[in-house]
Amino acid sequence: MLSSVDLSCVEAIARHGELAAAARELKRDPSTLFRWLKALETRLGASLFSRTRGRYVPSQKGAMVVEAARRWAPEVRLLERDIAAGDADNGARRVVRITTTEDIAVWLLPSWLAAITHRHPAIRPEVVVRAFSHIAARPPAQRTELIATLFGLDNFLCAAHLQAAVRIRAAAGVAMVPRSGGASYTDGYLYAPGGHALFDLGALDSIEIDVPNAVVTCGPGATWAALRTKLAEHGLRTPFWGPFPGLVATIGGSVSQNALSHGSGAHGISGPSVLSMDIVLASGELMTTAPSTATRNFGPDMTGLFTGDCGVLGMKAAIRLPLIAKREHFEAVSFAFETFENFHAGVRASQLERLDDENFGLDIALSQGQIAKQDGVAAKAKAAGDIMRAAPSKLAGLKQLAGMAVPGERAMRAGEWMHHFIIKGADQAEAAAKAKRLRTVMAPYGREIANSVPGFVRTLPFAPLTNILGPKGERWVPLHGVLNHSNVIGFHDALTAFYEERAADLERLGVWAGGMFSPVGSTGFLYEIALYWPDARTAYHEKMLDPAFLAGQPSYPANPEARAYIDQPKRDLVALYAAHGAAHFQLGRAYPYRKRLYPRADALLGAIKAHVDPKKLMNPGGLRY
C-alpha cells in the first residue's frame, strides 16, 4: 500500500522535475530520496519516472500516482492530524469522524485505520463517505488499472485488518467480492455492475499446525501445495488435500467453491474435511462456526453452511482442518473401456468398495491432449528429478521412470475411456491387497493398462498450470455436473446428440471437446466437459504461465467469432445438465442454484443472508442472492 509520505514524495518529484529541488522541499537528502524512489518502484513493480534530458518525467503509471497524490494528499494529512489529536485525551475514548472521498475510504483507509486502532485502542473512527469520486467515474478497465497500479489489491496481514477493511466498505455501502487463487471458471468473483471492492485474500496464508490435537488452522490464502509441504514435515496430511491446480488454488477458494481430487476417493470433497471456520460478516464482525475443534458436529452444522457459499455469506478468515497420518505406500492402477456404458458401470462398482484414495477418468480426446502433454513433461530432467526425490528409494524411482517412459504413449491410446486409481496403504501389503480387490471388481467391465498416468499424478500431484491452455495452445472453458448414476447414460447420449447437431459449426470454427470424469462418493458421477478453440491468449495466461513455456506454444490471432459462438453452447450445456438433474460445484454465477431449491429452503437461506448481510453487500448476485 502507498502511504501519505509516498504520495507526497512522488508529487514533489513530478512537480520539480528533479530530485535536488524535491529533496529540499521535503527536507531530505537527495541520495536518500533516490534510494526511497527505487525501493518504491521495486515494491510496486512499476517504473514511475523516466529520465529525459536530466529531468524526472512521470511514466504513464507514475502519472496515475501523481494524480492520486494531488487529490488525496491534503485529505490524508488532515486525517493524520485529527487522529494524532486524539491522543491528547489521556486515554479517554475518542470518536474521530473522517469525511473523505469514496476512493480513500475504499482503498486507503482500511489498512491505515487497522494499524492506528491497534496502536491506539481508545480511538473509534467513524467514516463519512462522499460518493461519485473520480476513480468511480472512470471506465471499468481504466479504473481497475489505476487501482491496481496505485495500491494493488488489499493486502491483509491478519483477520483484524480484514475486519477493518470490511467495516469501512460497509459504512460506505460498497459491494465486496472475495477472491482467492483466481483459477475458478464460473465468474465467482466477477461482478458485472462494477463499483465494488475486490478482496484478494492471498496474503492471509498462515498455516498453524496443532500436532497434539490433530488440527491445522489455515488462512484462506494458503495454497494446498504449501499446506502439503508443511504437513509432510510431521508425516501428516488432511483428508481432502487439494484439487489438481493446488499450486495456485487456495484453501479458502476450495472451501468456498467446493472442490474434489486428491483424497476424494476415501474422504469426499473439500467441504467434509473442514472442522470450523472464522467468518468475517458483511458488518465486519467475526463469527466462528463451531465452538469446538474436537468435532464439527456439535448441534446444527453451521460450518457446512459456509462451505460452497461462494463468499455470499461472509469472507473466510481462518479454516480448521483435521489431520491424519500420511501414507507413503501406494499402488497406481489404470483401466481402459471400449464403451461408455462399461466405463460408467466399472467406476460405479469401484466406488461401492471404497478402496482408493483418489481416482479420475478421461476420454481419449483429453488423454491424448491435455494429459499426454503433462505426461510428456515427465520426460524432462526437472520432472524426472522430482520423481526421484519423491520415490521411497532410488530403485523405486528408477522403476517408476522406466515404467512411464515406454508404456506412457501406448496408455494414452488404450481405449475410448480410461480411469486411473491411486491406492494408499499403511504398508505395501495393504496397498497391494486393495489393488488386487479393485482388479477383481473392474474385470467384468474393462482391461488393465499401463499405470503411467496415475504414477505421474501421484508423484507430481500439483503440476504446473499449463493446462489453462489447450494441448496446442488453444483457449478453453470447462463445465461440469454431478449426476445420479441413473441419469449418467441418458446425459451422455444427449451430449453426443448435442455435438452431432452442431458438428458443422464446431468444425468450421475449430472447436473441439473432451471429457473428464470422477465419482463423487458412491452416489454421484461428475461429468466434466472441456471446450477448446483457437484464439488469442489473455492477460491471465501471460501472467500465470512461464514465458519459456509460452514461447514453445502455438499462438493464434484474436477469434471473436469463435469466442462469441462458445457462449451459446455454454448456456445450452448448463441447461442440459439441469434437465438431467445435475448438481454442481463452483457455482459462482455460472450455474443455477437458487431456483433449484425447494421454496422453504430458499426462504430459509434468504433469511440467513438477510440476517448476516442486510444490505446485500457481500458478493451480491452469487448463488443468485
Coordinates of C-alpha atoms in Angstrom, one line a residue:
M1 CA 0.0 0.0 0.0
L2 CA 1.1 3.6 -0.7
S3 CA 1.5 5.8 2.4
S4 CA 0.9 9.6 2.6
V5 CA 4.7 10.0 2.6
D6 CA 4.9 8.1 -0.6
L7 CA 2.2 10.2 -2.2
S8 CA 3.9 13.5 -1.1
C9 CA 7.3 12.5 -2.4
V10 CA 6.1 11.3 -5.8
E11 CA 4.1 14.5 -6.2
A12 CA 7.1 16.7 -5.3
I13 CA 9.5 14.9 -7.7
A14 CA 6.9 15.3 -10.5
R15 CA 6.3 19.0 -9.8
H16 CA 10.0 19.9 -9.6
G17 CA 11.3 17.5 -12.2
E18 CA 14.5 16.9 -10.3
L19 CA 15.5 15.2 -7.1
A20 CA 17.5 18.0 -5.6
A21 CA 14.7 20.6 -5.5
A22 CA 12.2 17.9 -4.3
A23 CA 14.6 16.9 -1.6
R24 CA 15.0 20.5 -0.4
E25 CA 11.2 20.9 -0.2
L26 CA 10.8 17.6 1.7
K27 CA 13.8 18.3 3.9
R28 CA 15.6 15.2 2.8
D29 CA 19.0 14.3 1.4
P30 CA 18.8 13.8 -2.4
S31 CA 20.6 10.4 -2.1
T32 CA 18.1 9.3 0.5
L33 CA 15.2 10.3 -1.8
F34 CA 16.8 8.5 -4.7
R35 CA 17.0 5.2 -2.7
W36 CA 13.5 5.7 -1.5
L37 CA 12.2 6.1 -5.1
K38 CA 14.0 2.9 -6.3
A39 CA 12.6 1.0 -3.3
L40 CA 9.1 2.2 -4.0
E41 CA 9.3 1.3 -7.7
T42 CA 10.5 -2.2 -6.8
R43 CA 7.7 -2.6 -4.3
L44 CA 5.1 -1.5 -6.9
G45 CA 6.7 -3.5 -9.7
A46 CA 6.5 -0.5 -12.0
S47 CA 8.7 2.4 -13.1
L48 CA 7.2 5.7 -12.0
F49 CA 9.6 8.1 -13.7
S50 CA 11.8 8.2 -16.8
R51 CA 15.0 10.4 -17.1
T52 CA 14.6 12.8 -20.0
R53 CA 17.4 15.3 -20.5
G54 CA 18.2 15.2 -16.9
R55 CA 14.6 15.7 -15.7
Y56 CA 12.3 13.2 -14.0
V57 CA 9.2 12.8 -16.2
P58 CA 6.3 10.6 -14.8
S59 CA 5.6 7.5 -16.7
Q60 CA 2.0 6.5 -17.5
K61 CA 1.7 4.7 -14.2
G62 CA 3.7 7.4 -12.4
A63 CA 1.2 10.0 -13.7
M64 CA -1.6 8.0 -12.0
V65 CA 0.2 8.2 -8.7
V66 CA 0.8 11.9 -9.1
E67 CA -2.9 12.4 -9.9
A68 CA -3.9 10.5 -6.8
A69 CA -1.4 12.4 -4.7
R70 CA -2.7 15.8 -5.8
R71 CA -6.2 14.8 -4.9
W72 CA -5.7 12.8 -1.8
A73 CA -2.5 14.0 0.0
P74 CA -4.2 17.1 1.6
E75 CA -7.1 15.0 3.0
V76 CA -4.6 12.3 4.3
R77 CA -2.6 15.0 6.1
L78 CA -5.8 16.3 7.8
L79 CA -6.7 12.7 8.7
E80 CA -3.3 12.1 10.3
R81 CA -3.6 15.4 12.2
D82 CA -7.1 14.6 13.5
I83 CA -6.0 11.2 14.7
A84 CA -2.9 12.4 16.3
A85 CA -5.0 14.9 18.2
G86 CA -7.0 12.0 19.7
D87 CA -4.0 11.1 21.9
A88 CA -4.4 14.2 23.9
D89 CA -7.4 12.9 25.8
N90 CA -5.4 11.0 28.3
G91 CA -6.7 7.6 27.2
A92 CA -10.4 8.6 27.1
R93 CA -12.5 7.1 24.3
R94 CA -12.5 9.5 21.4
V95 CA -14.5 9.4 18.2
V96 CA -12.6 10.7 15.2
R97 CA -15.0 11.4 12.4
I98 CA -13.4 11.3 8.9
T99 CA -15.2 12.8 5.9
T100 CA -13.5 11.7 2.8
T101 CA -13.9 10.5 -0.8
E102 CA -15.0 7.0 -1.7
D103 CA -11.6 6.3 -3.1
I104 CA -9.7 7.0 0.2
A105 CA -12.4 5.2 2.2
V106 CA -12.3 2.1 0.0
W107 CA -8.6 1.9 -1.0
L108 CA -6.5 3.8 1.6
L109 CA -8.2 3.9 5.0
P110 CA -8.7 0.2 5.8
S111 CA -5.0 -0.7 6.3
W112 CA -4.2 2.6 7.9
L113 CA -7.1 2.5 10.3
A114 CA -6.4 -1.1 11.2
A115 CA -2.8 -0.2 12.2
I116 CA -3.9 3.0 14.0
T117 CA -6.7 1.4 16.1
H118 CA -4.3 -1.4 17.0
R119 CA -1.8 1.1 18.4
H120 CA -4.4 3.5 19.9
P121 CA -7.4 1.4 21.1
A122 CA -9.1 4.5 22.6
I123 CA -9.7 5.9 19.1
R124 CA -13.0 5.0 17.4
P125 CA -13.1 6.1 13.8
E126 CA -16.3 7.0 12.1
V127 CA -16.2 7.4 8.3
V128 CA -18.5 9.6 6.2
V129 CA -18.0 8.9 2.5
R130 CA -18.6 11.4 -0.3
A131 CA -19.8 9.5 -3.4
F132 CA -19.1 10.0 -7.1
S133 CA -15.3 10.0 -6.8
H134 CA -13.0 10.4 -9.8
I135 CA -12.0 6.8 -9.9
A136 CA -15.6 5.5 -9.7
A137 CA -16.4 7.7 -12.7
R138 CA -13.8 6.2 -14.9
P139 CA -14.5 3.4 -17.4
P140 CA -14.2 0.0 -15.6
A141 CA -10.9 -1.1 -17.4
Q142 CA -9.2 2.2 -16.6
R143 CA -10.5 2.2 -13.1
T144 CA -9.2 -1.3 -12.5
E145 CA -5.8 -0.4 -13.9
L146 CA -5.5 2.7 -11.8
I147 CA -6.4 1.0 -8.6
A148 CA -4.0 -2.0 -9.3
T149 CA -1.2 0.4 -10.2
L150 CA -1.6 2.5 -7.1
F151 CA -2.2 0.0 -4.5
G152 CA -2.6 -3.5 -5.8
L153 CA -5.5 -5.2 -4.1
D154 CA -6.0 -5.1 -0.4
N155 CA -3.1 -6.9 1.3
F156 CA -4.4 -8.2 4.6
L157 CA -2.0 -9.4 7.2
C158 CA -4.4 -10.7 9.8
A159 CA -8.1 -11.1 10.4
A160 CA -8.3 -7.7 12.2
H161 CA -7.1 -6.0 9.1
L162 CA -9.8 -7.8 7.1
Q163 CA -12.4 -6.8 9.6
A164 CA -11.4 -3.2 9.5
A165 CA -11.5 -3.1 5.7
V166 CA -14.9 -4.7 5.6
R167 CA -16.3 -2.2 8.2
I168 CA -15.1 0.7 6.1
R169 CA -16.7 -0.6 3.0
A170 CA -19.9 -1.5 4.8
A171 CA -20.1 2.1 6.1
A172 CA -19.6 3.4 2.5
G173 CA -22.2 0.9 1.1
V174 CA -19.6 -0.6 -1.2
A175 CA -20.2 -4.1 -2.6
M176 CA -17.4 -6.6 -1.5
V177 CA -16.3 -9.5 -3.7
P178 CA -13.8 -12.0 -2.3
R179 CA -11.1 -13.6 -4.5
S180 CA -8.7 -16.4 -3.6
G181 CA -6.5 -18.3 -6.1
G182 CA -8.3 -17.0 -9.1
A183 CA -8.5 -20.3 -11.0
S184 CA -12.3 -20.6 -10.9
Y185 CA -14.1 -20.6 -14.3
T186 CA -17.6 -19.8 -13.0
D187 CA -17.4 -16.0 -12.6
G188 CA -17.4 -16.4 -8.9
Y189 CA -15.5 -13.1 -8.3
L190 CA -16.6 -11.1 -11.4
Y191 CA -19.3 -8.5 -10.5
A192 CA -20.6 -7.1 -13.8
P193 CA -22.3 -3.9 -12.3
G194 CA -18.9 -2.7 -11.1
G195 CA -18.3 -0.1 -8.3
H196 CA -17.2 -2.8 -5.9
A197 CA -14.1 -3.7 -3.9
L198 CA -12.3 -6.9 -4.9
F199 CA -10.8 -8.5 -1.8
D200 CA -7.7 -10.5 -2.6
L201 CA -7.2 -12.8 0.4
G202 CA -3.9 -14.3 -0.8
A203 CA -1.8 -12.6 1.9
L204 CA -3.8 -14.4 4.6
D205 CA -1.7 -17.5 4.1
S206 CA -0.7 -18.6 7.6
I207 CA -0.5 -22.3 8.5
E208 CA -0.6 -23.2 12.2
I209 CA -0.2 -26.9 13.0
D210 CA -1.5 -28.3 16.3
V211 CA 0.0 -31.8 16.3
P212 CA -1.3 -32.9 19.7
N213 CA -4.9 -32.1 18.7
A214 CA -4.5 -33.2 15.1
V215 CA -5.8 -29.8 13.7
V216 CA -4.3 -27.3 11.3
T217 CA -5.6 -23.8 11.1
C218 CA -5.1 -22.1 7.7
G219 CA -5.5 -18.7 6.3
P220 CA -7.8 -18.6 3.2
G221 CA -4.9 -17.6 1.0
A222 CA -2.7 -20.6 1.9
T223 CA -2.3 -22.9 -1.1
W224 CA -2.8 -26.6 -1.0
A225 CA 0.8 -27.1 -2.2
A226 CA 2.1 -25.0 0.7
L227 CA -0.1 -26.9 3.2
R228 CA 1.1 -30.3 1.9
T229 CA 4.7 -29.3 2.2
K230 CA 4.4 -28.1 5.8
L231 CA 2.4 -31.1 6.9
A232 CA 4.8 -33.5 5.3
E233 CA 7.4 -32.4 7.8
H234 CA 5.2 -34.0 10.5
G235 CA 4.2 -37.0 8.4
L236 CA 0.7 -35.7 8.3
R237 CA -2.0 -34.6 5.7
T238 CA -5.6 -33.5 5.6
P239 CA -8.3 -36.0 4.5
F240 CA -9.0 -34.0 1.3
W241 CA -5.7 -32.4 0.4
G242 CA -6.4 -30.3 -2.7
P243 CA -7.5 -30.1 -6.3
F244 CA -5.1 -30.6 -9.3
P245 CA -4.3 -26.9 -9.6
G246 CA -3.1 -26.9 -6.0
L247 CA 0.0 -24.8 -6.8
V248 CA -2.3 -21.7 -7.0
A249 CA -5.7 -23.0 -5.7
T250 CA -6.2 -21.8 -2.2
I251 CA -7.9 -23.5 0.8
G252 CA -10.3 -20.6 1.1
G253 CA -11.3 -20.8 -2.5
S254 CA -11.7 -24.6 -2.5
V255 CA -13.9 -24.5 0.6
S256 CA -15.9 -21.5 -0.7
Q257 CA -16.5 -23.2 -4.1
N258 CA -16.3 -26.9 -3.2
A259 CA -13.6 -29.0 -4.9
L260 CA -12.5 -32.6 -5.4
S261 CA -9.4 -34.5 -6.4
H262 CA -6.7 -35.6 -4.0
G263 CA -8.1 -37.7 -1.2
S264 CA -11.7 -37.5 -2.6
G265 CA -11.9 -41.3 -3.2
A266 CA -11.6 -42.1 0.5
H267 CA -12.7 -38.8 2.2
G268 CA -15.0 -36.9 -0.2
I269 CA -14.8 -33.4 -1.5
S270 CA -13.4 -30.3 0.3
G271 CA -16.4 -29.5 2.5
P272 CA -16.5 -32.5 4.8
S273 CA -12.8 -32.0 5.6
V274 CA -13.5 -28.7 7.4
L275 CA -13.9 -28.7 11.2
S276 CA -14.8 -25.0 11.6
M277 CA -14.1 -21.5 10.2
D278 CA -13.8 -17.9 11.3
I279 CA -16.0 -15.8 9.1
V280 CA -15.9 -12.0 8.6
L281 CA -19.5 -11.0 8.1
A282 CA -20.6 -8.0 6.0
S283 CA -20.7 -5.9 9.1
G284 CA -17.0 -6.6 9.9
E285 CA -18.0 -8.8 12.8
L286 CA -16.0 -12.1 13.3
M287 CA -18.0 -15.3 13.7
T288 CA -16.7 -18.8 14.5
T289 CA -18.9 -21.5 13.1
A290 CA -18.3 -24.2 15.8
P291 CA -17.4 -23.8 19.5
S292 CA -15.1 -26.9 19.4
T293 CA -12.4 -28.2 17.2
A294 CA -12.9 -31.7 18.7
T295 CA -15.8 -32.3 16.3
R296 CA -17.7 -30.3 13.7
N297 CA -21.0 -31.9 14.7
F298 CA -21.8 -30.1 17.8
G299 CA -25.5 -29.3 17.3
P300 CA -26.7 -28.0 13.9
D301 CA -23.9 -27.9 11.4
M302 CA -23.2 -24.2 10.9
T303 CA -19.8 -24.9 9.4
G304 CA -21.4 -26.6 6.4
L305 CA -23.5 -23.5 5.8
F306 CA -20.3 -21.6 4.8
T307 CA -18.9 -24.3 2.5
G308 CA -19.8 -23.9 -1.1
D309 CA -21.3 -20.5 -0.4
C310 CA -19.1 -18.6 -2.9
G311 CA -18.4 -16.0 -0.3
V312 CA -22.1 -14.9 -0.3
L313 CA -22.5 -15.2 3.4
G314 CA -19.1 -13.9 4.5
M315 CA -15.3 -14.0 4.0
K316 CA -13.3 -16.8 5.4
A317 CA -10.6 -15.5 7.7
A318 CA -9.4 -18.9 9.1
I319 CA -10.2 -22.5 8.2
R320 CA -9.5 -25.5 10.5
L321 CA -8.9 -28.9 9.1
P322 CA -8.4 -32.3 10.8
L323 CA -5.1 -34.2 10.3
I324 CA -4.4 -37.8 9.6
A325 CA -1.3 -39.8 9.0
K326 CA 0.3 -39.6 5.6
R327 CA 0.6 -42.9 3.8
E328 CA 3.7 -43.4 1.7
H329 CA 2.9 -46.9 0.4
F330 CA 0.7 -46.9 -2.7
E331 CA -0.4 -48.8 -5.9
A332 CA -1.3 -47.0 -9.1
V333 CA -3.8 -48.9 -11.3
S334 CA -5.4 -47.9 -14.7
F335 CA -8.1 -49.5 -16.8
A336 CA -9.4 -48.9 -20.3
F337 CA -13.0 -49.4 -21.5
E338 CA -14.4 -49.8 -25.0
T339 CA -17.9 -48.4 -24.3
F340 CA -19.1 -45.6 -22.1
E341 CA -21.7 -47.8 -20.5
N342 CA -18.9 -50.2 -19.3
F343 CA -16.8 -47.3 -18.2
H344 CA -19.6 -45.9 -16.0
A345 CA -20.6 -49.3 -14.6
G346 CA -17.0 -50.1 -13.7
V347 CA -16.4 -46.8 -11.9
R348 CA -19.7 -47.1 -10.1
A349 CA -18.8 -50.6 -8.9
S350 CA -15.3 -49.4 -7.7
Q351 CA -16.8 -46.7 -5.5
L352 CA -19.1 -49.1 -3.7
E353 CA -15.8 -50.8 -2.4
R354 CA -14.1 -47.6 -1.2
L355 CA -10.6 -48.9 -2.0
D356 CA -8.8 -45.9 -3.5
D357 CA -7.6 -42.6 -2.1
E358 CA -8.2 -40.7 -5.4
N359 CA -9.3 -41.5 -8.9
F360 CA -10.2 -39.8 -12.2
G361 CA -11.2 -40.7 -15.7
L362 CA -10.6 -39.3 -19.2
D363 CA -11.9 -39.8 -22.7
I364 CA -9.4 -40.4 -25.4
A365 CA -9.5 -36.7 -26.5
L366 CA -8.2 -35.5 -23.2
S367 CA -5.9 -38.4 -22.7
Q368 CA -4.1 -37.7 -25.9
G369 CA -4.4 -34.0 -25.5
Q370 CA -4.1 -32.4 -22.1
I371 CA -2.9 -35.4 -20.1
A372 CA -0.5 -36.5 -22.8
K373 CA 1.0 -33.0 -22.6
Q374 CA 1.6 -33.4 -18.9
D375 CA 2.9 -36.9 -19.4
G376 CA 5.4 -35.6 -21.9
V377 CA 6.7 -33.2 -19.2
A378 CA 7.7 -36.2 -17.2
A379 CA 10.5 -37.0 -19.7
K380 CA 12.1 -33.7 -18.9
A381 CA 15.0 -33.5 -16.5
K382 CA 13.3 -31.4 -13.9
A383 CA 10.2 -33.7 -13.6
A384 CA 12.5 -36.8 -13.6
G385 CA 14.4 -35.2 -10.7
D386 CA 11.1 -34.6 -8.8
I387 CA 10.1 -38.2 -9.3
M388 CA 13.4 -39.5 -8.0
R389 CA 13.2 -37.2 -4.9
A390 CA 9.7 -38.3 -4.1
A391 CA 10.3 -42.0 -4.5
P392 CA 10.8 -44.0 -1.3
S393 CA 14.1 -45.4 -2.7
K394 CA 16.4 -44.8 -5.6
L395 CA 15.4 -48.2 -7.0
A396 CA 11.7 -47.4 -6.8
G397 CA 12.2 -44.1 -8.5
L398 CA 14.2 -45.6 -11.4
K399 CA 11.5 -48.3 -11.7
Q400 CA 8.7 -45.7 -11.9
L401 CA 10.6 -43.6 -14.6
A402 CA 11.3 -46.7 -16.6
G403 CA 7.6 -47.8 -16.4
M404 CA 6.5 -44.3 -17.5
A405 CA 8.9 -43.9 -20.4
V406 CA 7.8 -46.8 -22.5
P407 CA 4.2 -47.6 -21.9
G408 CA 3.1 -44.0 -21.4
E409 CA 2.3 -43.2 -25.0
R410 CA 0.6 -46.6 -25.5
A411 CA -1.5 -45.9 -22.4
M412 CA -2.9 -42.7 -24.0
R413 CA -4.4 -44.8 -26.8
A414 CA -5.5 -47.8 -24.8
G415 CA -9.3 -47.2 -25.1
E416 CA -12.0 -44.7 -25.7
W417 CA -12.3 -44.2 -21.9
M418 CA -9.7 -44.6 -19.2
H419 CA -9.9 -44.5 -15.4
H420 CA -6.9 -44.2 -13.1
F421 CA -6.7 -45.0 -9.4
I422 CA -4.2 -44.3 -6.6
I423 CA -4.5 -46.6 -3.7
K424 CA -2.8 -45.9 -0.3
G425 CA -1.9 -48.3 2.4
A426 CA -0.2 -48.4 5.8
D427 CA 2.3 -50.8 4.2
Q428 CA 2.8 -52.2 0.7
A429 CA 0.9 -55.3 1.5
E430 CA -2.3 -53.4 2.4
A431 CA -2.0 -51.3 -0.8
A432 CA -1.4 -54.4 -2.9
A433 CA -4.4 -56.2 -1.3
K434 CA -6.7 -53.3 -2.1
A435 CA -5.3 -53.1 -5.7
K436 CA -6.0 -56.9 -6.1
R437 CA -9.6 -56.4 -5.0
L438 CA -10.0 -53.4 -7.4
R439 CA -8.8 -55.5 -10.3
T440 CA -11.4 -58.2 -9.5
V441 CA -14.2 -55.6 -9.3
M442 CA -13.2 -54.0 -12.6
A443 CA -12.5 -57.2 -14.6
P444 CA -16.1 -57.6 -16.0
Y445 CA -16.1 -54.0 -17.4
G446 CA -12.6 -53.1 -18.7
R447 CA -9.0 -54.2 -19.0
E448 CA -5.9 -53.1 -17.1
I449 CA -3.4 -50.9 -18.9
A450 CA -0.1 -49.3 -18.0
N451 CA -0.3 -47.1 -14.9
S452 CA 1.9 -44.2 -16.2
V453 CA -0.8 -41.5 -15.7
P454 CA -1.7 -42.1 -12.0
G455 CA 2.0 -42.8 -11.3
F456 CA 2.9 -39.4 -12.6
V457 CA 0.0 -37.7 -10.8
R458 CA 0.9 -39.4 -7.5
T459 CA 4.5 -38.0 -7.8
L460 CA 3.6 -34.6 -9.0
P461 CA 0.0 -34.0 -7.7
F462 CA 0.1 -30.3 -8.3
A463 CA 1.5 -30.0 -11.8
P464 CA 2.3 -26.5 -13.4
L465 CA -0.8 -24.6 -14.5
T466 CA -0.1 -25.3 -18.2
N467 CA -3.5 -26.8 -18.7
I468 CA -5.2 -23.4 -18.7
L469 CA -4.3 -23.6 -22.4
G470 CA -5.2 -26.5 -24.6
P471 CA -2.6 -29.0 -25.9
K472 CA -1.9 -26.9 -28.9
G473 CA -2.2 -23.6 -27.1
E474 CA -5.9 -23.1 -27.5
R475 CA -8.3 -21.2 -25.3
W476 CA -10.7 -23.4 -23.3
V477 CA -13.6 -23.4 -21.0
P478 CA -14.8 -26.3 -18.8
L479 CA -18.3 -27.1 -17.5
H480 CA -19.3 -29.9 -15.2
G481 CA -22.2 -31.5 -13.4
V482 CA -22.6 -34.2 -10.8
L483 CA -25.3 -36.7 -11.9
N484 CA -27.2 -39.5 -10.2
H485 CA -26.0 -42.8 -11.6
S486 CA -29.4 -43.5 -13.2
N487 CA -29.1 -40.3 -15.2
V488 CA -25.5 -40.7 -16.5
I489 CA -26.1 -42.7 -19.6
G490 CA -29.0 -40.5 -20.6
F491 CA -26.9 -37.4 -20.2
H492 CA -24.1 -38.9 -22.2
D493 CA -26.4 -39.8 -25.1
A494 CA -27.9 -36.3 -25.1
L495 CA -24.5 -34.8 -25.1
T496 CA -23.4 -37.0 -28.1
A497 CA -26.5 -35.7 -29.9
F498 CA -25.7 -32.2 -28.9
Y499 CA -22.3 -32.4 -30.6
E500 CA -23.7 -34.0 -33.7
E501 CA -26.3 -31.2 -34.2
R502 CA -23.5 -28.6 -34.0
A503 CA -20.9 -30.5 -35.9
A504 CA -20.7 -28.2 -38.9
D505 CA -20.2 -25.1 -36.8
L506 CA -17.8 -26.7 -34.4
E507 CA -15.6 -27.9 -37.3
R508 CA -15.7 -24.6 -39.1
L509 CA -14.6 -22.7 -36.0
G510 CA -12.0 -25.2 -34.9
V511 CA -13.9 -26.1 -31.7
W512 CA -13.3 -29.5 -30.1
A513 CA -14.3 -31.1 -26.8
G514 CA -13.0 -33.6 -24.3
G515 CA -14.3 -35.2 -21.2
M516 CA -13.0 -35.8 -17.6
F517 CA -14.9 -37.9 -15.0
S518 CA -14.8 -38.6 -11.3
P519 CA -17.1 -40.3 -8.9
V520 CA -18.4 -38.3 -6.0
G521 CA -18.6 -41.0 -3.3
S522 CA -20.8 -43.9 -4.2
T523 CA -23.8 -41.8 -5.1
G524 CA -22.7 -39.3 -7.7
F525 CA -20.8 -39.2 -11.0
L526 CA -19.0 -36.0 -12.1
Y527 CA -19.1 -35.4 -15.8
E528 CA -16.8 -32.6 -16.9
I529 CA -16.8 -31.1 -20.4
A530 CA -13.9 -29.1 -21.8
L531 CA -14.4 -26.9 -24.9
Y532 CA -11.3 -25.7 -26.9
W533 CA -11.0 -23.3 -29.7
P534 CA -8.1 -21.3 -31.4
D535 CA -8.0 -17.7 -30.1
A536 CA -5.5 -15.1 -28.8
R537 CA -4.2 -15.6 -25.2
T538 CA -5.5 -13.3 -22.5
A539 CA -3.6 -11.3 -19.8
Y540 CA -4.3 -14.0 -17.3
H541 CA -2.4 -16.6 -19.5
E542 CA 0.5 -14.2 -19.8
K543 CA 0.7 -13.6 -16.1
M544 CA 0.2 -17.2 -14.9
L545 CA 2.4 -19.1 -17.3
D546 CA 6.1 -19.2 -17.7
P547 CA 7.4 -17.1 -20.6
A548 CA 9.6 -20.1 -21.7
F549 CA 6.5 -22.3 -21.8
L550 CA 4.5 -19.8 -23.8
A551 CA 7.3 -19.3 -26.3
G552 CA 7.0 -23.0 -27.2
Q553 CA 3.2 -22.9 -27.7
P554 CA 1.4 -22.1 -30.9
S555 CA -0.3 -18.6 -30.8
Y556 CA -3.4 -17.6 -32.6
P557 CA -4.9 -14.3 -33.7
A558 CA -8.0 -13.0 -32.0
N559 CA -11.0 -15.1 -32.9
P560 CA -14.1 -13.1 -31.8
E561 CA -16.5 -15.3 -33.9
A562 CA -15.5 -18.5 -32.1
R563 CA -15.4 -16.8 -28.7
A564 CA -18.9 -15.4 -29.2
Y565 CA -20.1 -18.8 -30.5
I566 CA -18.9 -20.6 -27.4
D567 CA -21.2 -18.5 -25.2
Q568 CA -24.3 -20.1 -26.5
P569 CA -23.2 -23.8 -26.2
K570 CA -22.1 -23.0 -22.7
R571 CA -25.6 -21.8 -21.8
D572 CA -27.2 -24.8 -23.6
L573 CA -24.9 -27.3 -21.8
V574 CA -25.8 -25.8 -18.4
A575 CA -29.5 -26.3 -19.3
L576 CA -28.7 -29.8 -20.5
Y577 CA -27.1 -30.6 -17.1
A578 CA -30.2 -29.1 -15.3
A579 CA -32.5 -31.2 -17.5
H580 CA -30.8 -34.3 -16.2
G581 CA -30.9 -33.2 -12.5
A582 CA -27.2 -32.4 -12.2
A583 CA -25.7 -30.8 -9.1
H584 CA -22.6 -28.5 -9.4
F585 CA -19.5 -27.4 -7.5
Q586 CA -18.0 -24.0 -8.1
L587 CA -21.4 -22.4 -8.6
G588 CA -20.3 -18.8 -8.9
R589 CA -22.6 -17.1 -11.3
A590 CA -22.5 -19.8 -14.0
Y591 CA -24.8 -22.5 -12.6
P592 CA -28.4 -22.2 -11.4
Y593 CA -28.8 -22.8 -7.6
R594 CA -31.5 -20.7 -6.0
K595 CA -34.2 -21.7 -8.4
R596 CA -33.3 -25.4 -7.8
L597 CA -34.1 -25.1 -4.1
Y598 CA -37.4 -26.1 -2.6
P599 CA -39.4 -23.0 -1.7
R600 CA -38.9 -23.3 2.1
A601 CA -35.2 -24.0 1.7
D602 CA -34.9 -20.9 -0.5
A603 CA -36.8 -18.9 2.1
L604 CA -34.6 -20.1 4.9
L605 CA -31.3 -19.4 3.1
G606 CA -32.7 -16.0 2.1
A607 CA -33.5 -15.2 5.7
I608 CA -29.9 -16.2 6.7
K609 CA -28.5 -14.0 4.0
A610 CA -30.7 -11.1 5.2
H611 CA -29.5 -11.6 8.8
V612 CA -25.8 -11.7 8.1
D613 CA -25.8 -9.2 5.2
P614 CA -29.0 -7.0 5.3
K615 CA -27.6 -4.5 2.7
K616 CA -26.6 -7.3 0.3
L617 CA -23.0 -6.1 0.0
M618 CA -21.2 -9.5 0.3
N619 CA -20.6 -10.9 -3.2
P620 CA -24.0 -9.8 -4.4
G621 CA -25.5 -12.0 -7.1
G622 CA -23.6 -15.0 -6.1
L623 CA -25.9 -18.1 -5.8
R624 CA -28.5 -15.6 -7.2
Y625 CA -28.9 -13.9 -3.8

